[in-house]
Structures are given as C-alpha cells and as structure tokens.
Tab-separated table of C-alpha atoms and ligand atoms in Angstrom:
chain	number	residue	atom	x	y	z
C	682	UNK	CA	-32.382	-26.314	-12.567
C	683	UNK	CA	-31.817	-22.888	-14.418
C	684	UNK	CA	-30.356	-20.206	-12.287
C	685	UNK	CA	-30.933	-16.551	-12.553
C	686	UNK	CA	-27.700	-14.569	-13.106
C	687	UNK	CA	-29.192	-11.177	-14.009
C	688	UNK	CA	-27.731	-9.608	-11.089
C	689	UNK	CA	-24.255	-10.190	-12.766
C	690	UNK	CA	-25.568	-8.494	-15.856
C	691	UNK	CA	-26.729	-5.419	-13.801
C	692	UNK	CA	-23.353	-5.068	-11.963
C	693	UNK	CA	-21.622	-5.549	-15.227
C	694	UNK	CA	-23.495	-2.517	-16.629
C	695	UNK	CA	-22.978	-0.504	-13.606
C	696	UNK	CA	-19.267	-1.215	-13.479
C	697	UNK	CA	-18.874	0.084	-16.874
C	698	UNK	CA	-21.079	3.007	-16.430
C	699	UNK	CA	-19.122	3.898	-12.964
C	700	UNK	CA	-15.649	3.662	-14.974
C	701	UNK	CA	-17.013	5.615	-18.068
C	702	UNK	CA	-18.094	8.462	-16.062
C	703	UNK	CA	-15.287	8.385	-13.404
C	704	UNK	CA	-13.735	11.283	-15.041
C	705	UNK	CA	-16.802	13.534	-14.879
C	706	UNK	CA	-18.356	12.400	-11.503
C	707	UNK	CA	-17.175	14.408	-8.152
C	708	UNK	CA	-14.259	12.754	-6.726
C	709	UNK	CA	-15.547	13.544	-3.160
C	710	UNK	CA	-18.671	11.785	-1.646
C	711	UNK	CA	-21.537	14.110	-1.752
C	712	UNK	CA	-23.946	12.730	0.688
C	713	UNK	CA	-23.617	12.940	4.491
C	714	UNK	CA	-23.885	10.010	6.829
C	715	UNK	CA	-27.411	10.440	7.897
C	716	UNK	CA	-28.439	10.608	4.184
C	717	UNK	CA	-26.459	7.360	3.465
C	718	UNK	CA	-27.367	5.702	6.380
C	719	UNK	CA	-30.999	6.301	5.728
C	720	UNK	CA	-30.620	4.394	2.295
C	721	UNK	CA	-28.332	1.731	3.451
C	722	UNK	CA	-29.335	0.742	7.119
C	723	UNK	CA	-32.935	-0.626	6.108
C	724	UNK	CA	-34.616	-3.575	8.229
C	725	UNK	CA	-33.532	-6.898	6.887
C	726	UNK	CA	-36.130	-8.422	5.063
C	727	UNK	CA	-37.733	-11.680	6.583
C	728	UNK	CA	-38.341	-13.521	3.168
C	729	UNK	CA	-35.711	-13.901	0.297
C	730	UNK	CA	-35.782	-11.308	-2.600
C	731	UNK	CA	-34.328	-11.798	-5.907
C	732	UNK	CA	-30.557	-11.284	-6.378
C	733	UNK	CA	-30.998	-8.523	-9.032
C	734	UNK	CA	-33.241	-6.610	-6.661
C	735	UNK	CA	-30.315	-6.728	-4.142
C	736	UNK	CA	-27.733	-5.557	-6.542
C	737	UNK	CA	-29.973	-2.862	-8.073
C	738	UNK	CA	-30.476	-1.525	-4.191
C	739	UNK	CA	-26.671	-1.723	-3.531
C	740	UNK	CA	-25.955	0.336	-6.679
C	741	UNK	CA	-28.978	3.305	-5.750
C	742	UNK	CA	-28.160	3.430	-2.111
C	743	UNK	CA	-24.467	3.829	-2.420
C	744	UNK	CA	-24.842	6.410	-5.037
C	745	UNK	CA	-23.145	9.833	-3.656
C	746	UNK	CA	-21.225	7.772	-1.082
C	747	UNK	CA	-18.358	6.537	-3.044
C	748	UNK	CA	-14.981	8.189	-3.610
C	749	UNK	CA	-13.716	8.698	-6.923
C	750	UNK	CA	-10.383	7.327	-6.092
C	751	UNK	CA	-10.287	4.914	-9.274
C	752	UNK	CA	-10.034	7.906	-11.356
C	753	UNK	CA	-7.089	10.228	-12.332
C	754	UNK	CA	-7.595	13.189	-9.901
C	755	UNK	CA	-7.510	11.369	-6.270
C	756	UNK	CA	-4.224	12.353	-4.955
C	757	UNK	CA	-4.858	11.681	-1.158
C	758	UNK	CA	-3.006	8.641	0.617
C	759	UNK	CA	-1.438	6.311	-1.581
C	760	UNK	CA	-4.183	4.765	-3.621
C	761	UNK	CA	-3.948	3.218	-7.242
C	762	UNK	CA	-6.981	2.401	-9.441
C	763	UNK	CA	-7.385	-1.007	-11.100
C	764	UNK	CA	-6.019	-1.601	-14.532
C	765	UNK	CA	-8.730	-3.193	-16.748
C	766	UNK	CA	-7.261	-6.581	-16.786
C	767	UNK	CA	-6.511	-6.891	-13.311
C	768	UNK	CA	-10.240	-5.563	-12.425
C	769	UNK	CA	-11.557	-8.207	-14.978
C	770	UNK	CA	-9.477	-10.970	-13.721
C	771	UNK	CA	-10.614	-9.917	-10.077
C	772	UNK	CA	-14.278	-10.654	-11.284
C	773	UNK	CA	-13.226	-14.133	-12.531
C	774	UNK	CA	-11.479	-14.768	-9.302
C	775	UNK	CA	-14.723	-14.149	-7.718
C	776	UNK	CA	-16.642	-16.059	-10.132
C	777	UNK	CA	-14.443	-19.037	-10.205
C	778	UNK	CA	-14.703	-18.952	-6.440
C	779	UNK	CA	-11.577	-21.235	-5.614
C	780	UNK	CA	-10.066	-21.912	-2.478
C	781	UNK	CA	-6.472	-21.105	-3.426
C	782	UNK	CA	-5.037	-22.290	-0.063
C	783	UNK	CA	-4.030	-25.503	-1.786
C	784	UNK	CA	-2.660	-26.495	-5.236
C	785	UNK	CA	-5.226	-29.470	-4.929
C	786	UNK	CA	-8.049	-26.577	-4.603
C	787	UNK	CA	-7.135	-24.824	-7.497
C	788	UNK	CA	-4.134	-26.091	-9.842
C	789	UNK	CA	-4.182	-23.141	-12.245
C	790	UNK	CA	-4.532	-20.179	-9.746
C	791	UNK	CA	-1.775	-21.973	-7.779
C	792	UNK	CA	0.677	-21.917	-10.745
C	793	UNK	CA	-0.611	-18.825	-12.057
C	794	UNK	CA	0.207	-17.234	-8.279
C	795	UNK	CA	3.742	-18.721	-8.634
C	796	UNK	CA	4.521	-17.547	-11.688
C	797	UNK	CA	3.496	-13.630	-10.762
C	798	UNK	CA	5.843	-14.376	-7.661
C	799	UNK	CA	8.624	-15.149	-10.010
C	800	UNK	CA	7.881	-12.119	-12.145
C	801	UNK	CA	7.725	-9.892	-9.338
C	802	UNK	CA	11.336	-10.687	-8.206
C	803	UNK	CA	12.653	-10.165	-11.513
C	804	UNK	CA	11.036	-6.799	-11.958
C	805	UNK	CA	11.912	-5.658	-8.163
C	806	UNK	CA	15.276	-7.150	-8.770
C	807	UNK	CA	15.419	-8.943	-5.521
C	808	UNK	CA	17.314	-12.142	-4.693
C	809	UNK	CA	15.364	-14.995	-6.740
C	810	UNK	CA	15.467	-17.487	-4.201
C	811	UNK	CA	13.122	-15.526	-2.164
C	812	UNK	CA	9.666	-16.971	-1.325
C	813	UNK	CA	6.576	-14.785	-1.698
C	814	UNK	CA	3.258	-14.617	0.383
C	815	UNK	CA	0.287	-12.828	-1.450
C	816	UNK	CA	-1.373	-11.074	1.598
C	817	UNK	CA	-4.492	-8.617	1.848
C	818	UNK	CA	-2.013	-5.680	1.869
C	819	UNK	CA	1.306	-4.421	3.255
C	820	UNK	CA	0.141	-4.532	6.936
C	821	UNK	CA	-0.210	-8.378	6.706
C	822	UNK	CA	2.909	-8.547	4.846
C	823	UNK	CA	4.623	-6.846	7.605
C	824	UNK	CA	3.048	-9.190	9.916
C	825	UNK	CA	4.318	-12.250	7.878
C	826	UNK	CA	7.888	-11.039	7.291
C	827	UNK	CA	8.361	-10.031	10.596
C	828	UNK	CA	6.678	-13.095	12.066
C	829	UNK	CA	9.754	-15.124	10.224
C	830	UNK	CA	12.075	-12.307	11.625
C	831	UNK	CA	10.986	-12.736	15.121
C	832	UNK	CA	11.233	-16.563	15.110
C	833	UNK	CA	14.655	-16.431	13.293
C	834	UNK	CA	16.386	-14.137	15.448
C	835	UNK	CA	14.931	-16.128	18.696
C	836	UNK	CA	16.042	-19.443	17.322
C	837	UNK	CA	19.614	-17.849	16.683
C	838	UNK	CA	19.960	-17.635	20.750
C	839	UNK	CA	18.103	-20.890	21.073
C	840	UNK	CA	14.391	-20.126	21.792
C	841	UNK	CA	11.850	-21.591	19.321
C	842	UNK	CA	8.752	-19.528	19.382
C	843	UNK	CA	6.664	-22.010	17.575
C	844	UNK	CA	6.921	-24.504	20.133
C	845	UNK	CA	7.563	-22.338	23.187
C	846	UNK	CA	5.732	-19.142	22.591
C	847	UNK	CA	6.894	-15.901	23.800
C	848	UNK	CA	6.458	-16.047	27.553
C	849	UNK	CA	9.974	-15.823	29.073
C	850	UNK	CA	11.681	-15.291	25.726
C	851	UNK	CA	14.643	-13.190	25.418
C	852	UNK	CA	13.471	-9.614	24.437
C	853	UNK	CA	13.711	-8.392	20.880
C	854	UNK	CA	14.634	-5.040	20.155
C	855	UNK	CA	13.010	-3.513	16.907
C	856	UNK	CA	15.061	-0.537	15.568
C	857	UNK	CA	13.270	1.425	13.105
C	858	UNK	CA	12.686	5.098	11.907
C	859	UNK	CA	10.942	7.879	13.274
C	860	UNK	CA	9.302	8.149	9.699
C	861	UNK	CA	7.821	4.472	9.641
C	862	UNK	CA	4.419	3.802	8.756
C	863	UNK	CA	1.735	3.188	11.785
C	864	UNK	CA	1.314	-0.521	10.288
C	865	UNK	CA	4.961	-1.508	11.575
C	866	UNK	CA	3.899	-0.558	15.252
C	867	UNK	CA	0.509	-2.642	14.593
C	868	UNK	CA	2.692	-5.708	13.242
C	869	UNK	CA	4.854	-5.435	16.230
C	870	UNK	CA	1.872	-5.497	18.434
C	871	UNK	CA	0.185	-8.415	16.576
C	872	UNK	CA	3.556	-10.296	16.850
C	873	UNK	CA	3.296	-10.040	21.059
C	874	UNK	CA	6.457	-7.942	20.989
C	875	UNK	CA	4.617	-5.087	22.203
C	876	UNK	CA	5.431	-1.325	21.381
C	877	UNK	CA	8.066	-0.858	23.934
C	878	UNK	CA	10.423	-3.103	21.946
C	879	UNK	CA	10.243	-0.276	19.110
C	880	UNK	CA	13.464	1.801	19.194
C	881	UNK	CA	12.699	4.669	16.760
C	882	UNK	CA	15.733	6.566	15.237
C	883	UNK	CA	15.912	10.218	14.657
C	884	UNK	CA	15.924	11.009	10.977
C	885	UNK	CA	17.904	13.949	9.157
C	886	UNK	CA	16.582	16.758	7.015
C	887	UNK	CA	15.735	14.254	4.404
C	888	UNK	CA	13.852	11.868	6.648
C	889	UNK	CA	16.635	9.184	6.484
C	890	UNK	CA	17.758	7.549	9.662
C	891	UNK	CA	20.704	9.129	11.149
C	892	UNK	CA	23.547	6.741	10.981
C	893	UNK	CA	25.361	7.520	14.252
C	894	UNK	CA	21.951	7.240	15.971
C	895	UNK	CA	21.416	3.945	14.369
C	896	UNK	CA	24.775	2.720	15.561
C	897	UNK	CA	24.027	3.923	18.792
C	898	UNK	CA	21.057	1.963	19.367
C	899	UNK	CA	22.631	-0.996	17.692
C	900	UNK	CA	25.741	-0.948	19.912
C	901	UNK	CA	23.408	-0.664	23.235
C	902	UNK	CA	21.260	-3.994	21.997
C	903	UNK	CA	22.308	-6.916	24.374
C	904	UNK	CA	19.643	-9.347	22.781
C	905	UNK	CA	18.271	-10.244	19.349
C	906	UNK	CA	17.857	-7.286	16.940
C	907	UNK	CA	15.176	-6.567	14.145
C	908	UNK	CA	15.621	-3.563	12.053
C	909	UNK	CA	12.874	-1.899	9.776
C	910	UNK	CA	13.862	0.265	7.332
C	911	UNK	CA	11.824	2.698	4.870
C	912	UNK	CA	11.199	2.660	1.186
C	913	UNK	CA	9.855	5.154	0.873
C	914	UNK	CA	8.089	6.907	3.587
C	915	UNK	CA	4.583	8.245	2.993
C	916	UNK	CA	4.860	11.984	3.140
C	917	UNK	CA	8.388	12.735	1.504
C	918	UNK	CA	9.085	9.483	-0.027
C	919	UNK	CA	12.452	9.204	2.020
C	920	UNK	CA	14.442	6.221	1.691
C	921	UNK	CA	16.887	5.177	4.471
C	922	UNK	CA	20.401	4.584	3.094
C	923	UNK	CA	20.523	0.635	2.803
C	924	UNK	CA	23.857	0.236	1.407
C	925	UNK	CA	25.222	1.954	4.587
C	926	UNK	CA	22.735	0.758	7.330
C	927	UNK	CA	22.119	-2.876	6.283
C	928	UNK	CA	25.754	-4.221	6.346
C	929	UNK	CA	26.079	-2.667	9.972
C	930	UNK	CA	23.138	-4.327	10.912
C	931	UNK	CA	24.123	-7.807	9.762
C	932	UNK	CA	27.220	-7.476	11.623
C	933	UNK	CA	25.050	-7.096	14.584
C	934	UNK	CA	23.129	-10.424	13.614
C	935	UNK	CA	19.901	-8.337	12.813
C	936	UNK	CA	17.282	-9.450	10.575
C	937	UNK	CA	16.696	-6.428	8.150
C	938	UNK	CA	13.122	-5.751	6.924
C	939	UNK	CA	11.930	-3.009	4.972
C	940	UNK	CA	8.710	-1.177	4.412
C	941	UNK	CA	8.460	-0.709	0.765
C	942	UNK	CA	4.546	-0.414	0.311
C	943	UNK	CA	5.016	1.767	-2.860
C	944	UNK	CA	8.621	2.624	-3.016
C	945	UNK	CA	10.004	-0.679	-3.817
C	946	UNK	CA	8.238	-0.291	-7.213
C	947	UNK	CA	10.881	2.340	-7.851
C	948	UNK	CA	13.182	-0.784	-8.888
C	949	UNK	CA	10.899	-1.138	-11.733
C	950	UNK	CA	12.125	1.832	-13.437
C	951	UNK	CA	15.736	2.421	-14.413
C	952	UNK	CA	15.961	6.133	-13.571
C	953	UNK	CA	14.404	5.677	-9.989
C	954	UNK	CA	16.255	2.312	-9.211
C	955	UNK	CA	18.955	4.098	-7.384
C	956	UNK	CA	16.826	5.481	-4.777
C	957	UNK	CA	16.811	1.806	-3.472
C	958	UNK	CA	20.443	1.238	-3.682
C	959	UNK	CA	21.461	-1.800	-1.515
C	960	UNK	CA	18.026	-2.534	-0.545
C	961	UNK	CA	18.519	-6.069	-1.883
C	962	UNK	CA	20.885	-6.681	0.828
C	963	UNK	CA	17.703	-7.026	3.378
C	964	UNK	CA	15.999	-10.097	4.503
C	965	UNK	CA	12.482	-9.263	3.901
C	966	UNK	CA	10.419	-6.378	2.203
C	967	UNK	CA	6.716	-5.922	2.344
C	968	UNK	CA	4.847	-4.040	-0.366
C	969	UNK	CA	1.678	-3.435	-1.946
C	970	UNK	CA	0.168	-4.334	-5.332
C	971	UNK	CA	-2.786	-2.398	-4.706
C	972	UNK	CA	-0.933	0.840	-4.825
C	973	UNK	CA	1.605	1.454	-7.621
C	974	UNK	CA	0.660	-2.163	-9.641
C	975	UNK	CA	-2.837	-0.781	-9.932
C	976	UNK	CA	-4.591	-3.964	-8.896
C	977	UNK	CA	-8.036	-4.009	-7.105
C	978	UNK	CA	-7.969	-3.819	-3.171
C	979	UNK	CA	-6.818	-6.217	-1.369
C	980	UNK	CA	-3.319	-7.079	-2.380
C	981	UNK	CA	0.106	-7.083	-0.993
C	982	UNK	CA	3.536	-9.326	-0.974
C	983	UNK	CA	5.649	-10.530	1.981
C	984	UNK	CA	9.182	-11.414	0.221
C	985	UNK	CA	11.323	-13.054	2.358
C	986	UNK	CA	14.956	-14.451	1.517
C	987	UNK	CA	14.915	-17.237	4.008
C	988	UNK	CA	12.596	-19.455	2.516
C	989	UNK	CA	12.825	-21.751	5.635
C	990	UNK	CA	12.206	-19.110	8.113
C	991	UNK	CA	9.279	-18.149	5.923
C	992	UNK	CA	7.688	-21.485	5.924
C	993	UNK	CA	8.370	-22.268	9.210
C	994	UNK	CA	6.579	-19.520	10.578
C	995	UNK	CA	3.343	-19.760	8.522
C	996	UNK	CA	3.027	-23.550	7.774
C	997	UNK	CA	0.404	-25.757	9.024
C	998	UNK	CA	0.999	-29.407	8.892
C	999	UNK	CA	-2.582	-30.964	9.127
C	1000	UNK	CA	-3.211	-34.530	8.259
C	1001	UNK	CA	-6.198	-34.040	5.872
C	1002	UNK	CA	-4.578	-31.601	3.793
C	1003	UNK	CA	-3.628	-32.882	0.356
C	1004	UNK	CA	-0.295	-31.335	-0.500
C	1005	UNK	CA	1.001	-31.814	-3.823
C	1006	UNK	CA	4.567	-31.595	-3.286
C	1007	UNK	CA	5.512	-30.297	-6.821
C	1008	UNK	CA	3.102	-27.376	-6.539
C	1009	UNK	CA	3.125	-24.650	-4.287
C	1010	UNK	CA	0.711	-24.373	-1.422
C	1011	UNK	CA	0.071	-21.071	-0.383
C	1012	UNK	CA	-1.187	-22.073	3.092
C	1013	UNK	CA	2.340	-22.637	3.797
C	1014	UNK	CA	3.353	-19.058	2.908
C	1015	UNK	CA	0.277	-16.977	4.277
C	1016	UNK	CA	-1.256	-16.095	7.469
C	1017	UNK	CA	-4.771	-17.051	6.057
C	1018	UNK	CA	-6.000	-20.716	5.898
C	1019	UNK	CA	-8.757	-20.222	3.147
C	1020	UNK	CA	-8.261	-17.377	0.560
C	1021	UNK	CA	-9.072	-16.105	-2.942
C	1022	UNK	CA	-6.377	-16.246	-5.698
C	1023	UNK	CA	-5.471	-12.586	-5.133
C	1024	UNK	CA	-2.126	-13.466	-7.229
C	1025	UNK	CA	-4.261	-13.622	-10.374
C	1026	UNK	CA	-4.865	-10.105	-10.881
C	1027	UNK	CA	-1.247	-9.488	-10.202
C	1028	UNK	CA	-0.478	-11.780	-13.248
C	1029	UNK	CA	-2.905	-9.730	-15.159
C	1030	UNK	CA	-1.477	-6.316	-14.278
C	1031	UNK	CA	1.966	-7.426	-14.729
C	1032	UNK	CA	1.269	-8.647	-18.346
C	1033	UNK	CA	-1.139	-5.943	-19.389
C	1034	UNK	CA	1.766	-3.303	-18.629
C	1035	UNK	CA	4.758	-5.491	-19.627
C	1036	UNK	CA	8.423	-4.497	-18.035
C	1037	UNK	CA	8.115	-1.226	-20.056
C	1038	UNK	CA	4.759	-0.190	-19.310
C	1039	UNK	CA	5.294	-0.564	-15.414
C	1040	UNK	CA	8.386	1.590	-15.902
C	1041	UNK	CA	6.796	4.155	-17.864
C	1042	UNK	CA	3.872	4.278	-15.210
C	1043	UNK	CA	6.461	4.896	-12.410
C	1044	UNK	CA	7.975	7.680	-14.568
C	1045	UNK	CA	4.794	9.311	-15.572
C	1046	UNK	CA	3.171	9.406	-12.019
C	1047	UNK	CA	6.431	10.615	-10.468
C	1048	UNK	CA	6.379	13.443	-13.122
C	1049	UNK	CA	2.690	14.058	-12.689
C	1050	UNK	CA	3.260	14.662	-8.872
C	1051	UNK	CA	6.394	17.094	-9.660
C	1052	UNK	CA	4.147	19.001	-12.132
C	1053	UNK	CA	1.056	19.339	-9.219
C	1054	UNK	CA	3.461	20.336	-6.613
C	1055	UNK	CA	5.472	22.901	-8.636
C	1056	UNK	CA	2.540	24.244	-10.500
C	1057	UNK	CA	0.388	24.883	-7.474
C	1058	UNK	CA	3.774	26.173	-5.742
C	1059	UNK	CA	3.450	29.063	-8.139
C	1060	UNK	CA	0.211	30.266	-6.762
C	1061	UNK	CA	0.007	33.224	-4.627
C	1062	UNK	CA	0.135	31.977	-0.804
C	1063	UNK	CA	1.107	28.579	-1.724
C	1064	UNK	CA	4.679	26.949	-0.859
C	1065	UNK	CA	6.190	24.040	-1.456
C	1066	UNK	CA	7.467	22.042	1.371
C	1067	UNK	CA	8.986	18.990	-0.458
C	1068	UNK	CA	8.823	17.706	-4.083
C	1069	UNK	CA	10.503	14.226	-4.041
C	1070	UNK	CA	12.107	12.358	-6.682
C	1071	UNK	CA	9.132	9.811	-6.455
C	1072	UNK	CA	5.492	10.195	-6.395
C	1073	UNK	CA	4.987	12.164	-3.178
C	1074	UNK	CA	5.118	16.030	-2.481
C	1075	UNK	CA	3.991	18.533	0.456
C	1076	UNK	CA	2.462	22.004	-0.358
C	1077	UNK	CA	1.215	24.277	2.578
C	1078	UNK	CA	-0.903	27.291	2.107
C	1079	UNK	CA	-0.095	30.471	4.019
C	1080	UNK	CA	-2.427	32.874	5.872
C	1081	UNK	CA	-1.125	36.086	4.321
C	1082	UNK	CA	-2.442	38.360	7.000
C	1083	UNK	CA	0.351	40.275	8.607
C	1084	UNK	CA	1.996	38.554	11.627
C	1085	UNK	CA	0.140	35.455	10.754
C	1086	UNK	CA	1.602	32.399	12.819
C	1087	UNK	CA	2.055	28.805	11.972
C	1088	UNK	CA	-1.422	27.991	13.494
C	1089	UNK	CA	-3.181	30.053	11.004
C	1090	UNK	CA	-1.078	28.796	7.980
C	1091	UNK	CA	-2.509	25.410	9.458
C	1092	UNK	CA	-6.228	26.626	9.662
C	1093	UNK	CA	-5.465	28.045	5.769
C	1094	UNK	CA	-4.332	24.789	4.540
C	1095	UNK	CA	-6.915	22.750	6.056
C	1096	UNK	CA	-9.385	25.188	4.361
C	1097	UNK	CA	-7.677	24.882	0.868
C	1098	UNK	CA	-7.760	21.337	1.366
C	1099	UNK	CA	-11.544	21.324	2.232
C	1100	UNK	CA	-12.362	23.640	-0.245
C	1101	UNK	CA	-10.701	21.595	-3.129
C	1102	UNK	CA	-12.264	18.421	-1.938
C	1103	UNK	CA	-15.716	20.050	-1.844
C	1104	UNK	CA	-15.119	21.218	-5.285
C	1105	UNK	CA	-15.255	17.479	-6.431
C	1106	UNK	CA	-12.784	18.331	-9.101
C	1107	UNK	CA	-10.031	16.541	-7.050
C	1108	UNK	CA	-9.088	15.187	-3.623
C	1109	UNK	CA	-6.081	15.298	-1.313
C	1110	UNK	CA	-5.466	14.702	2.455
C	1111	UNK	CA	-3.570	16.413	5.051
C	1112	UNK	CA	-0.456	15.255	7.281
C	1113	UNK	CA	1.882	16.629	9.685
C	1114	UNK	CA	5.446	17.697	8.505
C	1115	UNK	CA	7.645	19.210	11.116
C	1116	UNK	CA	4.810	19.927	13.465
C	1117	UNK	CA	3.005	21.727	10.779
C	1118	UNK	CA	-0.076	20.826	8.465
C	1119	UNK	CA	0.688	20.311	4.879
C	1120	UNK	CA	-1.219	18.909	2.094
C	1121	UNK	CA	0.159	15.680	0.534
C	1122	UNK	CA	0.241	15.100	-3.078
C	1123	UNK	CA	0.280	11.525	-4.004
C	1124	UNK	CA	0.275	10.197	-7.438
C	1125	UNK	CA	-0.043	6.143	-8.246
C	1126	UNK	CA	-2.812	6.116	-10.555
C	1127	UNK	CA	-2.481	4.665	-13.941
C	1128	UNK	CA	-5.275	7.099	-15.249
C	1129	UNK	CA	-3.697	10.365	-14.207
C	1130	UNK	CA	-3.137	12.348	-17.272
C	1131	UNK	CA	-2.355	16.031	-18.454
C	1132	UNK	CA	-5.693	17.011	-18.310
C	1133	UNK	CA	-6.140	15.981	-14.726
C	1134	UNK	CA	-3.228	17.689	-13.828
C	1135	UNK	CA	-4.501	20.711	-15.391
C	1136	UNK	CA	-8.002	20.443	-14.030
C	1137	UNK	CA	-6.221	19.977	-10.487
C	1138	UNK	CA	-3.905	23.030	-10.814
C	1139	UNK	CA	-6.938	25.403	-12.020
C	1140	UNK	CA	-9.137	24.726	-8.998
C	1141	UNK	CA	-6.418	25.622	-6.892
C	1142	UNK	CA	-5.665	28.698	-8.993
C	1143	UNK	CA	-9.527	29.851	-8.691
C	1144	UNK	CA	-9.124	29.310	-5.050
C	1145	UNK	CA	-6.094	31.196	-4.265
C	1146	UNK	CA	-6.650	33.965	-6.608
C	1147	UNK	CA	-10.139	34.760	-5.117
N	294	PLP	C1	4.655	3.353	3.718
N	294	PLP	C2	3.544	2.444	3.906
N	294	PLP	N1	3.463	1.217	4.714
N	294	PLP	C3	2.303	0.519	5.048
N	294	PLP	C4	1.330	0.616	4.603
N	294	PLP	C5	-0.006	0.065	4.728
N	294	PLP	O1	-0.170	-0.621	3.666
N	294	PLP	P1	-1.865	-1.415	3.574
N	294	PLP	O2	-2.909	-0.430	3.672
N	294	PLP	O3	-1.587	-2.059	2.256
N	294	PLP	O4	-1.744	-2.704	4.688
N	294	PLP	C6	1.095	1.748	3.712
N	294	PLP	C7	-0.135	2.540	3.394
N	294	PLP	O5	-0.574	3.529	3.006
N	294	PLP	C8	2.426	2.870	3.423
N	294	PLP	O6	2.035	4.050	2.666
C-alpha cells in the first residue's frame, strides 16, 4: 500500500517560509480572538478528509495568530528560539515516533539521551555522578527533583513516602526566596506539601536571600527541611549566595534544590560562571533546554546528585517492562510513562553549538540585553531600573507631566509596552518590581543580532520623541 505523505511536504515548505520570513513578519499576533476563532473553531467534519487538506487548513487558519518568538526581536518572558539542528531533529523524533520510555523501545534514542545528559553535566560543571531526567520543562523538573527531596528528607526521619504516603507524615518546611518563580509553589502543591509549607525569605536590594533571615528560618525549623534557591530570578537575574547558604543548610540536614531555569547556563561561559559560585554544592538543579539552549518546546532537565533518591522517587517496577540493565530506561527517572525522545534535540543543539558556541551564545545575548536596556535608557522619559550581568534587565517609562505619581508612570510604562508590541517590530512584557510596573528585557534567542537591537531601540526612539 502506498501512503500519501504530501502533508509533510506542505508542512516542510511552510516551516521554511515561516523561518525565512520571521525577521520581516510582525512579532505580535495581528488578529483578534473572534477573528481567529472563526477560522479555527469550525464544525468537525463527518467523513475523513485528506491529510494535506488538514495541514493546509492549519497553516491558513493560524495566520495572524502566532507570535514571532522564534525570531530575534522577542524579548518578553524567557523564550528561546530553535536552532536548526534542534528543530530538524525534533521533526525526526516525531517521524520516528519512538516510545523512549524504555531502552528496549528505542535503543538509539536511549543512548543519545544518555550521551546528551553526560555532556550537560560537563558543560554545566555539576557533579558527574548526578542523574538526569529530561522533563517537559523546568516546572516538571522541579516536580521531579523535589519528589526525590521530599522522599529523602522524610526517609531521614524514618518516614517512607512511597509506601506510607503523606497522611500523618512529619511536616516539611520549604525555605525559599521571596523572588522565587511560581513554578516552585506549584511543584510544592503537586507534591502534597501545600503552600503553607513555604517559608519565603526576604531578599536584599540585589534580590538575594538575606543571610540572617535565612538562618532565623532554618533555626526555627523543627522537622525536615528543603531549601530552594534562585539561579537566577526572572526580573533581575538575581543569584542567591550559594557558597554561603548551602553549607549552612547542609548543617541542618536540609536538601538544597536550585531553580536554574535559564541562569544555570551561566556556567557554560567562563566570564559568567562566577555568578553561580558554590551552586555545585546543592543536591538538585532544575533547568530548561527550551530557553537558553534554544531547542523547541518542551524540554527541561532535572539533575539530581543522589541517584538512588531520584530513581526511588520515579521508578516503576512493573513485571511486563523489558528492562535492559546495561542501558538507561528513562521511565526510571522521569515522571512520565510513554514519552518522546526530547533529549535528541538537546544532543543536536549541543553539537551544533559546541562548547565554544554555547559560551558565545551566552555572552552575546547578555551583551545584547545590556545594550537594549542602556540604549532605551538614554531616551527621554525612560529610566533604567536594572541592568544585570546576565540577560535580564528592567526599564520604566516616566509620565513627564508635573507632579506625576507612580501610578501615572505605571500607566505610561504599560502604554509604551503596548505601543511597541502593536508596532510588530519587537515584543516585551511587563512585570512588577518593588511595587512598580516595569518592562522586562530578556534576551535568550540565538538569532538576535545587531540589526535586531538597532530596530528595537529605534521603535522606542520614535515613540518617546513623538
Ligand atoms: C526562573 C524560572 N523558573 C521556572 C520556570 C518555569 O519553566 P518552564 O516554563 O520551562 O516550566 C521559568 C519560566 O519562565 C523561570 O523563568
């Protein structure tokens, strides 16, 4: 039987067109909800239609409703693009359609993921004995790491979660930062610890946990403790003081976990690595590949030094699973059962960049962030709130009328962000910093270049000099 694969040709042609034109297409979505809904929410057909008709409709109906975040002028949130080899290998992963839960189901991708994991430990310079899970993102990496943490700190006091569950277990205190990402709260909730278990420590003017407050919280803990530190926070790229905090936490028998969604990759650049000093003393690290490593969504890593605790928290021993003892079965380390081989695009991205290319990417994007913040900051009414050593910065726009208040500046800031986004030239998002609205500048995309920076600053210049 001959199958019709013309839908793949259509998708390939469109993908090339999309990527080739991304620099000249509006970065924002240009259609309204109603306009998109009308094209997309159609009645489901009764009888079958050809696959090429389906794909053509998907291409046509989404036009005007997609963001240009794969391009070089998207600076909202922390969203990377996809390196060509990572994207191409992602297509292959879908075409091969392997269930990479077990070595037996996909020997080659299993070894490829294992190799990518070893390279990661090398470039992030983390304890080489650590185990790695390839999760859907940092959220599930937190979940995986903190599952191991929860089970281990309870085991240390004689409580076995896998067998006994959590009802009646000694309460765990989760000491973390005021600046933590919401995914930490969500992971704590997933794990049945409840957000009441969180003790959020005040941060200093640099967004770092205040040592004395940290010691106070640890000192008042009676039971098991998990500490979650930042590397780096999403507003100002603040890193907690790992070399100071981790040894103290260890003295109290705490498990230390690090949220390094993007900031862990500072370790891949010799000039930025110092920001993470002492981070290797932690027990687990969560990070993303779909941010600074520029692989397609969805891919993150849970890295855990105590392999036994990791495996114990995630493994499933079902008799029908054909386990090859020599090779790695991802099902033993990941929260999912069936899964795509999301480590293959990681393998590709790491090879395409090489150690030097990744280091250059980190340096280049950090440099562009600084440049954008500083150039916008020179314009009338613009104020630099923060320019970090990494890839995050904050800018605020002042209402220049006499006696303008913070509220007026917030309104002005939002107006400028909206106007830039509507221009389609670049895209930014707002955030709240010290109770005021600010515009975040976040640069992680491999495509961002000098021209993107020039075009971006120009659009602010036109708006602010109007
Ligand atoms: C600091 C930080 N932690 C965690 C996350 C969650 O990552 P993901 O969206 O990959 O689950 C993000 C996402 O932006 C982040 O910036």
